[in-house]
Amino acid sequence: MISITKDRDLLLETLLVPLVQGENLESDIANLAEELKLPKTLLTEQIKAEKKEVSLFYPVAHKSIKRVYCLGLGTKPTLKMVIDAFKRFLQMEAAKLPSNLSIDISNGNFDPEFIPVLTEGLVSGLILGTYKKGLYQTSNVPEHKWDSEQLKLQFFVKDNFDAKVKIAADKGRAIAETQLKILRLVNAPSNKLTPIKMGQEAVMSGKEFGYKVEVHDEKAIEKLGLFALMAVGQGSETPARFIVMEYKPKVTGTILPKVGLIGKGVTFDTGGLSIKGSSNMHYMKSDMGGAAAVLGTIELTAKLKLPVHLIVVIPTTENCVDAKALKPGDVIRSYAEKTIEIIDTDAEGRLILADGIAYLNKNYSPDVMIDVATLTGSCVQTLGYEAGGLFTNNDDLALGLITAGDRCGERLWRLPLWDSYEGDIKSDIADVKNYSGKPIAGAISAAKFLEFFSDKHANWAHLDIAGVAFGDAEFYTQKTATAFGVRLLTDFIAGLEK
């Protein structure tokens, strides 16, 4: 629950105060010292407002406040910096904190345009900080005694900021609660999140937030002609699913932009007969990070009631090894009625995406079409863990996605999609091959493969999020999910012209 007030007599026992470095910091500290009835020198000595700085004070002379946490945000903080600061704070202090918190943004001399950013970020950060990673531990000590639903935040604001703060706070909560779901899905072991379970998650989300969901089973997949998806899934005892979701708000007199998203949903990837090494194979439970991102995007779009016609397609399967598994050298069919030579069975994600892209394009004719996938190690080698790879031939689409990513802190970097790379996917015996066989430009040749199945759509983009969907994080001993893509795609969709 989120409440807004200007009545300082309602302050709760625990108060959070965000502070920004700059010329106003001294006056902010002076105002805070007066409010808390504490010596200004005490606060000045401890508070520098640097990033990751947390200062704790006990204002014993104050009639209601027992503890004050001052959180430093550094200089010119971005939305991501605010989210990270409050998420980290809650993860550090969760065991000591009550579920009811006061947050004072009235004393700080913040730029008026920054206040909604600050509000959205701190609400999102606090909620994301409630994520409990030990979901399958039987005797673990709870990291905190409450969850995001029990978190109650009380904002103290300046005059005329009530409405802006409430809107930003509600948005921050909506986004973070969806991201919590995505974290749970991407971190789930593959025996807990199968393609069947993925379909069930989509159905539950659609029922709760009011959008249409259709889950096609293995018989329907064959009937539809999704042969590339079938081929990848034939080595697994767990059958594949093909999920189609559609959100279309009832808006009279307006032509809504039609956006199509496709997410790679490989719930576990052994590599098939081109098997992966064992050292990090357990992390391949995260190979459905693209599917989770687009599922989160349609859920959040429906929550926020954005004026867009959104279609989301998730081909989901396991890539396993048995006697029926796809073999290197095989030639398979696809939904687009094109044949594919299999060079490497570990290049399976692009196969199921090919069917998803062709299906969405043919049946819905979207104005904009974007696929999202944890697709290649090549992209990780190129960009590391700081940005996703962006491939498109449309400069306006590239600018829109990059701008949205910069705004929300989920950054993209554009990589080439030149025709000179087409030779990497040419086959002597089929229409196209799924892997170049070269140890270079792997992310680019994968994107060229997907472009082949986009039918040269004028507004198509491919996002390779292999390096940013799952990675190292503070307070974790193993790699973990990030929920990358949900904010980015939702921000991009919200910015589309009607």
Short mmCIF file of C-alpha atoms in Angstrom, two decimals:
data_model
loop_
_atom_site.label_atom_id
_atom_site.label_comp_id
_atom_site.label_asym_id
_atom_site.label_seq_id
_atom_site.Cartn_x
_atom_site.Cartn_y
_atom_site.Cartn_z
CA MET A 1 0.00 0.00 0.00
CA ILE A 2 1.23 3.49 -0.85
CA SER A 3 0.00 6.68 0.82
CA ILE A 4 0.87 10.36 0.34
CA THR A 5 0.77 13.00 3.07
CA LYS A 6 2.08 16.41 4.09
CA ASP A 7 1.25 15.93 7.79
CA ARG A 8 4.55 15.38 9.57
CA ASP A 9 2.77 14.32 12.74
CA LEU A 10 2.01 11.05 10.93
CA LEU A 11 5.66 10.07 10.56
CA LEU A 12 6.30 6.41 11.33
CA GLU A 13 9.08 5.03 13.51
CA THR A 14 11.38 4.26 10.56
CA LEU A 15 12.16 7.04 8.10
CA LEU A 16 14.08 6.82 4.82
CA VAL A 17 15.65 9.96 3.38
CA PRO A 18 17.21 9.96 -0.12
CA LEU A 19 19.98 12.51 -0.66
CA VAL A 20 21.79 13.68 -3.79
CA GLN A 21 25.26 15.19 -4.02
CA GLY A 22 25.47 18.77 -5.21
CA GLU A 23 25.23 22.39 -4.16
CA ASN A 24 21.95 21.79 -2.28
CA LEU A 25 23.27 19.00 -0.05
CA GLU A 26 24.36 21.32 2.77
CA SER A 27 20.93 22.93 3.05
CA ASP A 28 19.27 19.49 2.80
CA ILE A 29 21.36 18.31 5.75
CA ALA A 30 20.53 21.46 7.72
CA ASN A 31 16.80 20.95 7.16
CA LEU A 32 17.09 17.31 8.16
CA ALA A 33 19.05 18.13 11.33
CA GLU A 34 16.38 20.62 12.37
CA GLU A 35 13.60 18.11 11.68
CA LEU A 36 15.29 15.32 13.63
CA LYS A 37 16.49 17.57 16.46
CA LEU A 38 20.06 16.39 15.90
CA PRO A 39 23.30 18.42 15.73
CA LYS A 40 24.02 19.52 12.19
CA THR A 41 27.71 18.68 12.64
CA LEU A 42 26.83 15.05 13.40
CA LEU A 43 24.98 14.69 10.12
CA THR A 44 27.55 16.66 8.13
CA GLU A 45 30.37 14.40 9.33
CA GLN A 46 28.59 11.23 8.23
CA ILE A 47 26.54 12.22 5.19
CA LYS A 48 28.35 12.66 1.89
CA ALA A 49 25.45 11.33 -0.25
CA GLU A 50 27.79 9.06 -2.19
CA LYS A 51 26.48 6.03 -4.06
CA LYS A 52 25.90 3.00 -1.81
CA GLU A 53 26.19 5.23 1.28
CA VAL A 54 23.74 4.44 4.10
CA SER A 55 23.85 6.50 7.31
CA LEU A 56 21.77 5.52 10.31
CA PHE A 57 20.68 7.99 13.03
CA TYR A 58 18.63 7.62 16.20
CA PRO A 59 16.78 10.91 16.84
CA VAL A 60 15.94 10.32 20.51
CA ALA A 61 14.41 13.78 20.94
CA HIS A 62 11.87 13.29 18.15
CA LYS A 63 8.39 12.35 19.33
CA SER A 64 7.69 9.64 16.73
CA ILE A 65 10.78 8.78 14.67
CA LYS A 66 13.03 6.11 16.17
CA ARG A 67 15.40 5.42 13.25
CA VAL A 68 16.43 7.41 10.19
CA TYR A 69 18.27 5.94 7.22
CA CYS A 70 19.88 8.46 4.88
CA LEU A 71 20.60 6.92 1.48
CA GLY A 72 23.18 8.47 -0.80
CA LEU A 73 22.40 8.51 -4.52
CA GLY A 74 25.55 10.17 -5.83
CA THR A 75 25.61 12.91 -8.45
CA LYS A 76 22.86 13.18 -11.08
CA PRO A 77 21.27 9.83 -10.23
CA THR A 78 19.41 7.95 -12.95
CA LEU A 79 16.36 5.75 -12.52
CA LYS A 80 18.57 2.66 -12.43
CA MET A 81 20.85 4.20 -9.81
CA VAL A 82 17.85 4.90 -7.56
CA ILE A 83 16.46 1.39 -8.06
CA ASP A 84 19.82 -0.19 -7.29
CA ALA A 85 20.36 1.94 -4.18
CA PHE A 86 17.03 1.10 -2.56
CA LYS A 87 17.12 -2.54 -3.63
CA ARG A 88 20.56 -2.92 -2.08
CA PHE A 89 19.44 -1.12 1.06
CA LEU A 90 16.50 -3.42 1.61
CA GLN A 91 18.57 -6.53 0.95
CA MET A 92 21.09 -5.33 3.56
CA GLU A 93 18.62 -4.20 6.21
CA ALA A 94 15.60 -6.43 5.58
CA ALA A 95 15.85 -8.38 8.83
CA LYS A 96 15.80 -5.15 10.87
CA LEU A 97 13.08 -3.25 9.03
CA PRO A 98 9.36 -3.13 9.71
CA SER A 99 6.98 -3.46 6.78
CA ASN A 100 5.74 0.12 7.34
CA LEU A 101 8.19 2.79 6.19
CA SER A 102 8.03 6.56 5.91
CA ILE A 103 9.92 8.19 3.03
CA ASP A 104 10.66 11.90 3.12
CA ILE A 105 11.15 13.56 -0.26
CA SER A 106 9.89 16.95 0.92
CA ASN A 107 13.10 18.28 2.50
CA GLY A 108 15.44 17.62 -0.41
CA ASN A 109 15.95 20.39 -2.96
CA PHE A 110 15.26 18.04 -5.85
CA ASP A 111 14.70 19.12 -9.42
CA PRO A 112 10.90 18.88 -9.91
CA GLU A 113 11.42 16.66 -12.96
CA PHE A 114 13.50 14.25 -10.88
CA ILE A 115 10.86 13.67 -8.20
CA PRO A 116 8.74 11.22 -10.28
CA VAL A 117 11.94 9.38 -11.31
CA LEU A 118 13.06 9.23 -7.68
CA THR A 119 9.65 8.01 -6.53
CA GLU A 120 9.30 5.32 -9.19
CA GLY A 121 12.85 4.13 -8.62
CA LEU A 122 12.75 3.90 -4.85
CA VAL A 123 9.40 2.07 -4.83
CA SER A 124 10.66 -0.39 -7.44
CA GLY A 125 13.94 -0.84 -5.60
CA LEU A 126 12.32 -1.55 -2.24
CA ILE A 127 9.92 -4.06 -3.77
CA LEU A 128 12.65 -5.81 -5.76
CA GLY A 129 14.66 -6.00 -2.56
CA THR A 130 11.98 -8.24 -1.07
CA TYR A 131 12.77 -11.04 -3.54
CA LYS A 132 13.54 -14.22 -1.62
CA LYS A 133 16.12 -16.30 -3.41
CA GLY A 134 15.89 -19.39 -1.20
CA LEU A 135 12.59 -20.56 -2.69
CA TYR A 136 13.38 -24.25 -2.35
CA GLN A 137 15.21 -24.28 0.97
CA THR A 138 13.46 -26.35 3.65
CA SER A 139 15.12 -24.94 6.76
CA ASN A 140 16.22 -21.49 5.75
CA VAL A 141 15.92 -18.50 8.03
CA PRO A 142 13.63 -15.92 6.37
CA GLU A 143 15.53 -12.97 4.94
CA HIS A 144 12.70 -10.79 6.24
CA LYS A 145 9.34 -11.38 7.88
CA TRP A 146 7.20 -9.84 5.16
CA ASP A 147 6.92 -9.73 1.38
CA SER A 148 6.15 -7.07 -1.23
CA GLU A 149 2.39 -7.31 -0.69
CA GLN A 150 2.79 -6.40 2.99
CA LEU A 151 5.13 -3.49 2.31
CA LYS A 152 3.48 -0.17 3.19
CA LEU A 153 5.14 3.07 2.08
CA GLN A 154 4.17 6.51 3.34
CA PHE A 155 5.51 9.45 1.31
CA PHE A 156 5.99 12.97 2.65
CA VAL A 157 5.90 15.40 -0.24
CA LYS A 158 5.98 19.09 -1.05
CA ASP A 159 2.87 21.00 -2.01
CA ASN A 160 1.47 20.27 -5.48
CA PHE A 161 3.40 17.01 -5.87
CA ASP A 162 0.78 14.63 -4.46
CA ALA A 163 -0.60 13.49 -7.80
CA LYS A 164 2.78 13.13 -9.53
CA VAL A 165 4.23 11.13 -6.66
CA LYS A 166 1.20 8.84 -6.47
CA ILE A 167 1.29 8.11 -10.22
CA ALA A 168 5.04 7.43 -10.15
CA ALA A 169 4.78 5.28 -7.03
CA ASP A 170 1.97 3.18 -8.48
CA LYS A 171 3.95 2.73 -11.69
CA GLY A 172 7.06 1.72 -9.78
CA ARG A 173 5.10 -0.83 -7.81
CA ALA A 174 3.39 -2.29 -10.90
CA ILE A 175 6.69 -2.72 -12.73
CA ALA A 176 8.56 -4.21 -9.78
CA GLU A 177 5.82 -6.69 -8.91
CA THR A 178 5.86 -7.98 -12.48
CA GLN A 179 9.65 -8.13 -12.37
CA LEU A 180 9.45 -10.23 -9.19
CA LYS A 181 7.44 -12.77 -11.16
CA ILE A 182 10.02 -12.74 -13.95
CA LEU A 183 12.84 -13.28 -11.45
CA ARG A 184 10.98 -16.27 -10.06
CA LEU A 185 10.42 -17.75 -13.52
CA VAL A 186 13.97 -17.30 -14.83
CA ASN A 187 15.50 -18.60 -11.59
CA ALA A 188 13.19 -21.62 -11.48
CA PRO A 189 14.87 -25.02 -12.04
CA SER A 190 13.83 -26.70 -15.26
CA ASN A 191 12.00 -29.47 -13.39
CA LYS A 192 9.83 -26.75 -11.83
CA LEU A 193 9.34 -24.65 -14.97
CA THR A 194 8.63 -26.88 -17.97
CA PRO A 195 7.09 -25.74 -21.27
CA ILE A 196 3.75 -26.95 -19.93
CA LYS A 197 4.18 -24.88 -16.76
CA MET A 198 5.22 -21.89 -18.88
CA GLY A 199 1.88 -22.10 -20.65
CA GLN A 200 0.05 -22.29 -17.34
CA GLU A 201 1.86 -19.19 -16.08
CA ALA A 202 0.74 -17.30 -19.18
CA VAL A 203 -2.87 -18.40 -18.75
CA MET A 204 -2.92 -17.32 -15.09
CA SER A 205 -1.45 -13.93 -15.96
CA GLY A 206 -3.98 -13.41 -18.76
CA LYS A 207 -6.90 -14.21 -16.46
CA GLU A 208 -5.63 -11.88 -13.75
CA PHE A 209 -4.82 -8.90 -15.97
CA GLY A 210 -7.37 -9.22 -18.74
CA TYR A 211 -5.67 -10.29 -21.93
CA LYS A 212 -6.25 -13.25 -24.24
CA VAL A 213 -4.03 -16.33 -24.00
CA GLU A 214 -4.01 -19.41 -26.21
CA VAL A 215 -1.67 -22.32 -25.52
CA HIS A 216 -1.13 -24.79 -28.37
CA ASP A 217 -0.09 -28.33 -27.39
CA GLU A 218 2.09 -30.69 -29.42
CA LYS A 219 -0.76 -31.82 -31.68
CA ALA A 220 -1.77 -28.24 -32.44
CA ILE A 221 1.87 -27.32 -33.05
CA GLU A 222 2.10 -30.00 -35.73
CA LYS A 223 -1.24 -28.98 -37.24
CA LEU A 224 -0.13 -25.34 -37.41
CA GLY A 225 3.05 -26.34 -39.22
CA LEU A 226 5.50 -25.15 -36.57
CA PHE A 227 7.99 -27.75 -37.71
CA ALA A 228 11.18 -26.08 -36.46
CA LEU A 229 9.73 -25.91 -32.94
CA MET A 230 8.70 -29.56 -33.24
CA ALA A 231 12.20 -30.55 -34.34
CA VAL A 232 13.91 -28.93 -31.35
CA GLY A 233 11.44 -30.47 -28.91
CA GLN A 234 11.51 -34.00 -30.28
CA GLY A 235 14.46 -34.98 -28.07
CA SER A 236 12.58 -34.22 -24.85
CA GLU A 237 9.99 -36.24 -22.97
CA THR A 238 8.29 -32.97 -22.01
CA PRO A 239 6.28 -31.72 -25.00
CA ALA A 240 6.69 -28.26 -26.44
CA ARG A 241 4.09 -25.52 -26.23
CA PHE A 242 3.33 -22.54 -28.47
CA ILE A 243 1.83 -19.63 -26.54
CA VAL A 244 -0.02 -16.77 -28.22
CA MET A 245 -1.11 -13.78 -26.13
CA GLU A 246 -3.03 -10.70 -27.21
CA TYR A 247 -3.84 -7.45 -25.43
CA LYS A 248 -6.16 -5.04 -27.23
CA PRO A 249 -7.85 -2.34 -25.16
CA LYS A 250 -11.23 -1.02 -26.22
CA VAL A 251 -10.46 2.48 -27.48
CA THR A 252 -12.97 4.18 -29.75
CA GLY A 253 -11.93 6.42 -32.60
CA THR A 254 -8.24 5.60 -32.32
CA ILE A 255 -6.04 3.34 -34.41
CA LEU A 256 -3.71 1.66 -31.96
CA PRO A 257 -0.13 0.83 -32.90
CA LYS A 258 0.20 -2.93 -33.35
CA VAL A 259 3.31 -4.40 -31.76
CA GLY A 260 4.45 -8.01 -31.96
CA LEU A 261 6.93 -9.56 -29.53
CA ILE A 262 8.50 -13.00 -29.77
CA GLY A 263 10.41 -14.54 -26.85
CA LYS A 264 12.71 -17.54 -26.88
CA GLY A 265 11.38 -20.05 -24.35
CA VAL A 266 13.93 -22.86 -24.05
CA THR A 267 13.30 -23.97 -20.46
CA PHE A 268 16.47 -26.05 -20.46
CA ASP A 269 19.22 -26.27 -23.06
CA THR A 270 21.67 -29.16 -23.01
CA GLY A 271 22.87 -28.17 -26.46
CA GLY A 272 21.37 -31.35 -27.87
CA LEU A 273 23.82 -33.73 -29.56
CA SER A 274 26.16 -30.73 -29.96
CA ILE A 275 26.24 -30.90 -26.20
CA LYS A 276 27.42 -28.11 -23.93
CA GLY A 277 30.20 -28.43 -21.38
CA SER A 278 29.10 -29.44 -17.89
CA SER A 279 30.69 -26.58 -15.94
CA ASN A 280 27.87 -24.07 -16.47
CA MET A 281 25.12 -26.20 -17.94
CA HIS A 282 23.01 -25.78 -14.78
CA TYR A 283 22.58 -22.12 -15.73
CA MET A 284 20.78 -23.17 -18.90
CA LYS A 285 17.54 -23.09 -16.91
CA SER A 286 17.72 -19.37 -17.76
CA ASP A 287 17.50 -19.91 -21.52
CA MET A 288 13.89 -18.80 -21.41
CA GLY A 289 14.85 -15.29 -20.32
CA GLY A 290 13.50 -13.82 -23.56
CA ALA A 291 10.16 -15.55 -23.08
CA ALA A 292 9.96 -14.27 -19.51
CA ALA A 293 10.72 -10.73 -20.68
CA VAL A 294 7.92 -10.66 -23.25
CA LEU A 295 5.47 -12.33 -20.85
CA GLY A 296 6.29 -9.64 -18.29
CA THR A 297 5.87 -6.96 -20.94
CA ILE A 298 2.34 -7.94 -21.92
CA GLU A 299 1.36 -8.33 -18.27
CA LEU A 300 2.72 -4.89 -17.44
CA THR A 301 1.19 -3.33 -20.56
CA ALA A 302 -2.19 -4.63 -19.44
CA LYS A 303 -1.61 -3.45 -15.86
CA LEU A 304 -0.74 0.06 -17.01
CA LYS A 305 -3.54 0.04 -19.62
CA LEU A 306 -1.22 1.32 -22.35
CA PRO A 307 -2.90 2.30 -25.64
CA VAL A 308 -1.38 -0.39 -27.85
CA HIS A 309 -2.46 -3.57 -29.60
CA LEU A 310 0.14 -6.04 -28.36
CA ILE A 311 0.63 -9.60 -29.57
CA VAL A 312 3.17 -11.82 -27.84
CA VAL A 313 4.30 -15.23 -29.08
CA ILE A 314 6.36 -17.68 -27.02
CA PRO A 315 7.62 -20.91 -28.58
CA THR A 316 8.73 -22.96 -25.57
CA THR A 317 10.53 -26.29 -25.40
CA GLU A 318 13.47 -28.16 -23.92
CA ASN A 319 16.56 -28.97 -25.98
CA CYS A 320 17.52 -32.44 -24.81
CA VAL A 321 19.29 -35.59 -25.95
CA ASP A 322 17.72 -38.95 -26.74
CA ALA A 323 17.33 -41.31 -29.68
CA LYS A 324 14.84 -38.97 -31.37
CA ALA A 325 16.87 -35.81 -30.89
CA LEU A 326 17.71 -33.53 -33.79
CA LYS A 327 21.08 -34.42 -35.39
CA PRO A 328 23.75 -32.26 -37.04
CA GLY A 329 23.29 -32.61 -40.78
CA ASP A 330 19.51 -32.98 -40.60
CA VAL A 331 17.31 -30.83 -42.82
CA ILE A 332 14.02 -29.69 -41.31
CA ARG A 333 11.02 -27.70 -42.42
CA SER A 334 9.69 -24.52 -40.82
CA TYR A 335 6.45 -22.56 -40.52
CA ALA A 336 7.67 -20.20 -43.25
CA GLU A 337 7.88 -23.20 -45.63
CA LYS A 338 11.64 -22.79 -45.81
CA THR A 339 14.09 -25.64 -45.20
CA ILE A 340 16.90 -25.43 -42.64
CA GLU A 341 20.13 -27.41 -42.55
CA ILE A 342 21.17 -28.19 -38.98
CA ILE A 343 24.88 -27.59 -38.50
CA ASP A 344 24.79 -27.30 -34.71
CA THR A 345 21.96 -28.51 -32.47
CA ASP A 346 23.05 -25.97 -29.85
CA ALA A 347 21.86 -23.24 -32.21
CA GLU A 348 18.28 -24.23 -31.37
CA GLY A 349 16.93 -20.92 -30.08
CA ARG A 350 16.97 -19.36 -33.53
CA LEU A 351 15.00 -22.35 -34.87
CA ILE A 352 12.05 -21.87 -32.55
CA LEU A 353 12.23 -18.10 -32.96
CA ALA A 354 12.09 -18.56 -36.75
CA ASP A 355 8.71 -20.25 -36.39
CA GLY A 356 7.51 -17.64 -33.88
CA ILE A 357 8.56 -14.71 -36.06
CA ALA A 358 7.03 -16.14 -39.23
CA TYR A 359 3.80 -17.07 -37.43
CA LEU A 360 3.31 -13.67 -35.85
CA ASN A 361 4.17 -11.81 -39.04
CA LYS A 362 1.82 -13.86 -41.22
CA ASN A 363 -1.17 -13.95 -38.87
CA TYR A 364 -1.05 -10.48 -37.29
CA SER A 365 0.95 -8.18 -39.63
CA PRO A 366 2.38 -6.07 -36.78
CA ASP A 367 3.56 -2.50 -37.33
CA VAL A 368 6.60 -3.28 -35.19
CA MET A 369 8.05 -6.74 -34.54
CA ILE A 370 10.74 -7.46 -31.94
CA ASP A 371 12.19 -10.80 -30.90
CA VAL A 372 14.00 -11.22 -27.59
CA ALA A 373 16.35 -14.07 -26.75
CA THR A 374 19.26 -15.26 -24.67
CA LEU A 375 20.70 -16.30 -28.01
CA THR A 376 24.48 -16.31 -28.32
CA GLY A 377 27.66 -16.47 -26.28
CA SER A 378 29.11 -14.35 -29.06
CA CYS A 379 27.04 -11.38 -27.90
CA VAL A 380 28.34 -11.84 -24.35
CA GLN A 381 31.91 -11.88 -25.66
CA THR A 382 31.21 -8.68 -27.59
CA LEU A 383 29.28 -6.61 -25.04
CA GLY A 384 29.93 -8.37 -21.74
CA TYR A 385 27.29 -7.98 -19.06
CA GLU A 386 26.47 -4.29 -19.49
CA ALA A 387 24.25 -4.19 -22.58
CA GLY A 388 22.12 -6.31 -24.86
CA GLY A 389 22.80 -6.56 -28.56
CA LEU A 390 20.41 -4.77 -30.92
CA PHE A 391 20.04 -5.74 -34.56
CA THR A 392 17.77 -3.91 -36.98
CA ASN A 393 17.92 -2.20 -40.36
CA ASN A 394 15.49 0.49 -39.24
CA ASP A 395 17.27 3.55 -37.83
CA ASP A 396 14.14 5.00 -36.20
CA LEU A 397 13.36 1.70 -34.47
CA ALA A 398 16.96 1.44 -33.29
CA LEU A 399 16.84 4.97 -31.87
CA GLY A 400 13.54 4.30 -30.10
CA LEU A 401 14.81 1.13 -28.44
CA ILE A 402 18.19 2.59 -27.49
CA THR A 403 16.55 5.71 -26.04
CA ALA A 404 14.11 3.61 -24.01
CA GLY A 405 16.98 1.48 -22.74
CA ASP A 406 19.06 4.49 -21.73
CA ARG A 407 16.07 6.01 -19.96
CA CYS A 408 15.29 2.96 -17.84
CA GLY A 409 18.82 1.61 -17.40
CA GLU A 410 18.45 -1.50 -19.59
CA ARG A 411 20.96 -0.53 -22.23
CA LEU A 412 21.30 -1.76 -25.79
CA TRP A 413 24.15 -1.46 -28.27
CA ARG A 414 23.51 -1.66 -32.00
CA LEU A 415 25.46 -4.23 -33.98
CA PRO A 416 25.64 -4.57 -37.79
CA LEU A 417 23.17 -6.51 -39.90
CA TRP A 418 24.90 -5.96 -43.22
CA ASP A 419 24.12 -8.11 -46.24
CA SER A 420 27.79 -9.05 -46.46
CA TYR A 421 27.14 -11.47 -43.58
CA GLU A 422 24.48 -13.43 -45.51
CA GLY A 423 27.07 -15.89 -46.78
CA ASP A 424 27.45 -17.19 -43.22
CA ILE A 425 24.01 -18.80 -43.31
CA LYS A 426 23.92 -20.04 -46.90
CA SER A 427 23.47 -23.78 -47.30
CA ASP A 428 24.31 -25.97 -50.28
CA ILE A 429 21.43 -28.36 -49.62
CA ALA A 430 18.71 -26.28 -47.91
CA ASP A 431 17.31 -22.76 -48.02
CA VAL A 432 19.42 -21.72 -45.04
CA LYS A 433 21.67 -23.23 -42.37
CA ASN A 434 21.36 -22.57 -38.65
CA TYR A 435 25.03 -21.93 -37.87
CA SER A 436 27.96 -20.50 -39.77
CA GLY A 437 30.48 -22.95 -38.34
CA LYS A 438 32.87 -20.05 -37.75
CA PRO A 439 34.22 -18.94 -34.36
CA ILE A 440 33.57 -15.29 -35.24
CA ALA A 441 30.54 -12.98 -35.67
CA GLY A 442 28.21 -15.56 -34.13
CA ALA A 443 25.70 -13.02 -32.84
CA ILE A 444 25.51 -11.37 -36.25
CA SER A 445 25.02 -14.58 -38.22
CA ALA A 446 22.29 -15.59 -35.75
CA ALA A 447 20.57 -12.26 -36.35
CA LYS A 448 20.88 -12.73 -40.13
CA PHE A 449 19.21 -16.13 -39.75
CA LEU A 450 16.27 -14.54 -37.91
CA GLU A 451 16.07 -11.73 -40.45
CA PHE A 452 15.61 -14.41 -43.14
CA PHE A 453 12.39 -15.51 -41.41
CA SER A 454 11.13 -11.97 -40.76
CA ASP A 455 10.34 -11.66 -44.47
CA LYS A 456 12.33 -8.40 -44.49
CA HIS A 457 9.80 -6.75 -42.16
CA ALA A 458 10.45 -3.01 -42.29
CA ASN A 459 10.20 -2.56 -38.51
CA TRP A 460 11.79 -5.74 -37.16
CA ALA A 461 14.44 -5.84 -34.45
CA HIS A 462 16.28 -8.63 -32.69
CA LEU A 463 17.50 -8.25 -29.10
CA ASP A 464 20.19 -10.66 -27.93
CA ILE A 465 20.07 -10.48 -24.13
CA ALA A 466 22.36 -13.43 -23.37
CA GLY A 467 24.73 -11.32 -21.27
CA VAL A 468 22.17 -9.29 -19.34
CA ALA A 469 19.26 -11.63 -18.53
CA PHE A 470 21.21 -13.70 -16.01
CA GLY A 471 24.41 -12.79 -14.21
CA ASP A 472 26.39 -12.09 -11.06
CA ALA A 473 24.78 -9.99 -8.33
CA GLU A 474 25.64 -8.66 -4.90
CA PHE A 475 24.53 -10.93 -2.02
CA TYR A 476 24.42 -13.98 -4.33
CA THR A 477 26.98 -16.79 -4.60
CA GLN A 478 25.64 -17.94 -7.99
CA LYS A 479 24.40 -16.19 -11.10
CA THR A 480 20.81 -15.02 -10.90
CA ALA A 481 18.03 -13.51 -13.00
CA THR A 482 17.81 -9.77 -13.67
CA ALA A 483 14.34 -9.39 -15.29
CA PHE A 484 16.07 -7.48 -18.10
CA GLY A 485 13.76 -6.42 -20.92
CA VAL A 486 10.51 -5.79 -19.07
CA ARG A 487 11.17 -2.11 -18.34
CA LEU A 488 12.88 -1.59 -21.69
CA LEU A 489 10.07 -2.99 -23.82
CA THR A 490 7.29 -1.41 -21.75
CA ASP A 491 9.01 1.97 -21.88
CA PHE A 492 9.44 1.62 -25.65
CA ILE A 493 5.77 0.66 -26.13
CA ALA A 494 4.57 3.53 -23.93
CA GLY A 495 6.52 5.94 -26.12
CA LEU A 496 4.99 4.86 -29.41
CA GLU A 497 2.89 7.45 -31.21
CA LYS A 498 -0.78 6.63 -31.50
#
